[in-house]
PDB file of C-alpha atoms in Angstrom:
ATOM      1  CA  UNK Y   1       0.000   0.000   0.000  1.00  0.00           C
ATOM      2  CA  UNK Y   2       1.317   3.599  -1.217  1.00  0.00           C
ATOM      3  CA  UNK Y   3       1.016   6.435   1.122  1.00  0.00           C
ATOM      4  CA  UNK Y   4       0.692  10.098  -0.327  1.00  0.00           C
ATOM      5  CA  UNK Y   5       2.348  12.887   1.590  1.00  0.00           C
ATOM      6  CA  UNK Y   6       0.108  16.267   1.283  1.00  0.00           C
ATOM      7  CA  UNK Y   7       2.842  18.530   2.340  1.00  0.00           C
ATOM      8  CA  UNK Y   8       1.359  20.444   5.639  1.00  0.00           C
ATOM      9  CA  UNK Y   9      -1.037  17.534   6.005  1.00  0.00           C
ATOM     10  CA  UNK Y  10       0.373  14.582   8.351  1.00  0.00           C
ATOM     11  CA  UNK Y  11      -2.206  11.944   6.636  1.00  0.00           C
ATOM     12  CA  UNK Y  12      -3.078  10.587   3.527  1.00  0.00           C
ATOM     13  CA  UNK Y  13      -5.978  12.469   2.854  1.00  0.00           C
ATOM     14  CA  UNK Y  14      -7.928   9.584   0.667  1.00  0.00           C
ATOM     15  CA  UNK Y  15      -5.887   6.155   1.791  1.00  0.00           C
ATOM     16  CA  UNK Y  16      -7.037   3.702  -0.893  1.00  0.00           C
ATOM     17  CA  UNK Y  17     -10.561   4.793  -1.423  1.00  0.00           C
ATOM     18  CA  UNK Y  18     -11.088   6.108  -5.115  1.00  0.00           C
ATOM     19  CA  UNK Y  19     -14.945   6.847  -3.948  1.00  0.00           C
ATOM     20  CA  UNK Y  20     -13.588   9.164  -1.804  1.00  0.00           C
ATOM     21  CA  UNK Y  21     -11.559  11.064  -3.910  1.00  0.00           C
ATOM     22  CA  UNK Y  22     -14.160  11.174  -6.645  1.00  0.00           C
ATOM     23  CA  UNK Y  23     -16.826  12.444  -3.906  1.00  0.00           C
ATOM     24  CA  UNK Y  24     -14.368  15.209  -3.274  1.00  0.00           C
ATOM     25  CA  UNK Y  25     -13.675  16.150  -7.338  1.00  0.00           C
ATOM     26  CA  UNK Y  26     -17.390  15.988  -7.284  1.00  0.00           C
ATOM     27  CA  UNK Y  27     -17.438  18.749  -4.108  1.00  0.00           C
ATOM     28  CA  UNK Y  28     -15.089  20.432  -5.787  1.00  0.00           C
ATOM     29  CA  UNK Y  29     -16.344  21.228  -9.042  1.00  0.00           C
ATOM     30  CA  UNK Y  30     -19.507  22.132  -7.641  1.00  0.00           C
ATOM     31  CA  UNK Y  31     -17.582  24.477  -5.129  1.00  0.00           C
ATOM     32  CA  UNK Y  32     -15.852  26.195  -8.372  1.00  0.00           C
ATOM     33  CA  UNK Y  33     -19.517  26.272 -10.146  1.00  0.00           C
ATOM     34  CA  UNK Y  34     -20.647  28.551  -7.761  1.00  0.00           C
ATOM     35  CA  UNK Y  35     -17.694  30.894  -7.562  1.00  0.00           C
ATOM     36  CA  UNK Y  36     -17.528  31.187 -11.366  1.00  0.00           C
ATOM     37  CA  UNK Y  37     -22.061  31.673 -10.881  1.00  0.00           C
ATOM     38  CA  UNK Y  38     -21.290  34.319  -7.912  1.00  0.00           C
ATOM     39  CA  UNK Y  39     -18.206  36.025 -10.083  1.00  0.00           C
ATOM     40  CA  UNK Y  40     -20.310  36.404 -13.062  1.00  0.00           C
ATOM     41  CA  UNK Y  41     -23.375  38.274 -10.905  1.00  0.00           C
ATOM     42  CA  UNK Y  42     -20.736  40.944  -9.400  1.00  0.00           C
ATOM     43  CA  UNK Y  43     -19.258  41.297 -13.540  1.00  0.00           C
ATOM     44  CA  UNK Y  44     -23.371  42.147 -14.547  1.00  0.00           C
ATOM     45  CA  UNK Y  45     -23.175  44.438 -11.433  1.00  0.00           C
ATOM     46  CA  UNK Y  46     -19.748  45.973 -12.352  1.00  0.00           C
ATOM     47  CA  UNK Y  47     -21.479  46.333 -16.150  1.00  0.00           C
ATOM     48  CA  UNK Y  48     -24.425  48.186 -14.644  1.00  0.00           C
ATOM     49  CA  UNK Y  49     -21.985  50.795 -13.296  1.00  0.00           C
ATOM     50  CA  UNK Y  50     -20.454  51.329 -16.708  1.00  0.00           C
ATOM     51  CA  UNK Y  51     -23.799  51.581 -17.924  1.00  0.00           C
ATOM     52  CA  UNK Y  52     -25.296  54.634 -16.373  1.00  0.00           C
ATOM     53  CA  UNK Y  53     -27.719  52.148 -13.760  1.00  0.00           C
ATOM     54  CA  UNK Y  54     -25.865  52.087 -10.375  1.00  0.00           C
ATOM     55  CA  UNK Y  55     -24.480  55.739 -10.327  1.00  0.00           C
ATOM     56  CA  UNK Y  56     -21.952  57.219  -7.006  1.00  0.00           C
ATOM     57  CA  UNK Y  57     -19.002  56.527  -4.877  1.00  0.00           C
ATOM     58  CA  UNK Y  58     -20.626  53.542  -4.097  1.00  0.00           C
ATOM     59  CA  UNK Y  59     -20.637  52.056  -7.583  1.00  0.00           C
ATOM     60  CA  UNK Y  60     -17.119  53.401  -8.210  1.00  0.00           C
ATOM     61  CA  UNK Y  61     -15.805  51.983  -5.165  1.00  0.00           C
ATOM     62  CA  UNK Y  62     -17.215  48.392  -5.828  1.00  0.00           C
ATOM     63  CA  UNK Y  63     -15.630  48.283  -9.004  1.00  0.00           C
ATOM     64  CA  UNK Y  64     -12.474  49.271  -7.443  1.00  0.00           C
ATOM     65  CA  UNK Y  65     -12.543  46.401  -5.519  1.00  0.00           C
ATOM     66  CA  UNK Y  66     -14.010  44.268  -7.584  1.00  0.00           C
ATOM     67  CA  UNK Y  67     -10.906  44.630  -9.879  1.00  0.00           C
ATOM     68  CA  UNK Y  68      -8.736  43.270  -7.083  1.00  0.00           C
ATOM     69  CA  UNK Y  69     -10.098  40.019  -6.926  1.00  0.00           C
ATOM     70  CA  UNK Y  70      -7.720  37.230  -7.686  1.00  0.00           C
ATOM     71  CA  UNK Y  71      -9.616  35.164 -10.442  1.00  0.00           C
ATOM     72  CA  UNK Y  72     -11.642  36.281 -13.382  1.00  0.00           C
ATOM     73  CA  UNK Y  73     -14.333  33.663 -14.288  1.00  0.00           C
ATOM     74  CA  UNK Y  74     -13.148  32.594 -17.089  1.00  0.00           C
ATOM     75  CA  UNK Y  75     -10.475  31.477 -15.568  1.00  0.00           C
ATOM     76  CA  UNK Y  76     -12.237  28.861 -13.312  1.00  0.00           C
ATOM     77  CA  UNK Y  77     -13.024  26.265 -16.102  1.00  0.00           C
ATOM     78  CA  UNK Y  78     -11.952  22.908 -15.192  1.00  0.00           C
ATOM     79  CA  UNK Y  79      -8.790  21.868 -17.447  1.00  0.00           C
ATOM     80  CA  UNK Y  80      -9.569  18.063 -17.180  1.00  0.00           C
ATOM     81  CA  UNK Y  81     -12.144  17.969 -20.067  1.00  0.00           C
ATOM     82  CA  UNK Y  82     -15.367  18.606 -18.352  1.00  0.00           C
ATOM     83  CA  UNK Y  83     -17.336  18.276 -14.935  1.00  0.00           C
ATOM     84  CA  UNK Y  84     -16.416  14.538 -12.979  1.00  0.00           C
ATOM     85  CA  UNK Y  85     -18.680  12.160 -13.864  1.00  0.00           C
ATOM     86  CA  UNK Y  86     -21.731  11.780 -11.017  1.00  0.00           C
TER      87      UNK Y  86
END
């Protein structure tokens, strides 16, 4: 039986159990789903601002910030060829 290190982590994480490493790909891509779902919601809102509907500091300042996050969406699609099978 192989053991894989995880760097910080002092256990195997998923010791010989493939279901549980699938259930967690599955977690996963759902998890990144809803980040690229909730990204794409503050983009329309950042649009709305550069479209004359949410006017002020307010607006300005969101988009400010919302410049600073680390990801775009686009950037969140899954390189492996598609969602995990379920």
């Amino acid at each position: 039986m192989t053991t894989l290190h995880w760097g910080p982590m002092a256990h195997d994480v998923a010791p010989d159990d493939p279901a549980a490493i699938a259930q967690l790909a599955l977690r996963l891509h759902d998890t990144a789903d809803d980040a690229a779902s909730a990204r794409g919601t503050l983009d329309r809102l950042a649009t709305s601002v550069d479209a004359g509907v949410w006017r002020g500091e307010a607006a300005h300042t969101f988009v400010a910030e919302l410049g600073k996050l680390p990801l775009s969406s686009s950037s969140w699609a899954i390189p492996t060829g598609g969602p995990p099978r379920r």
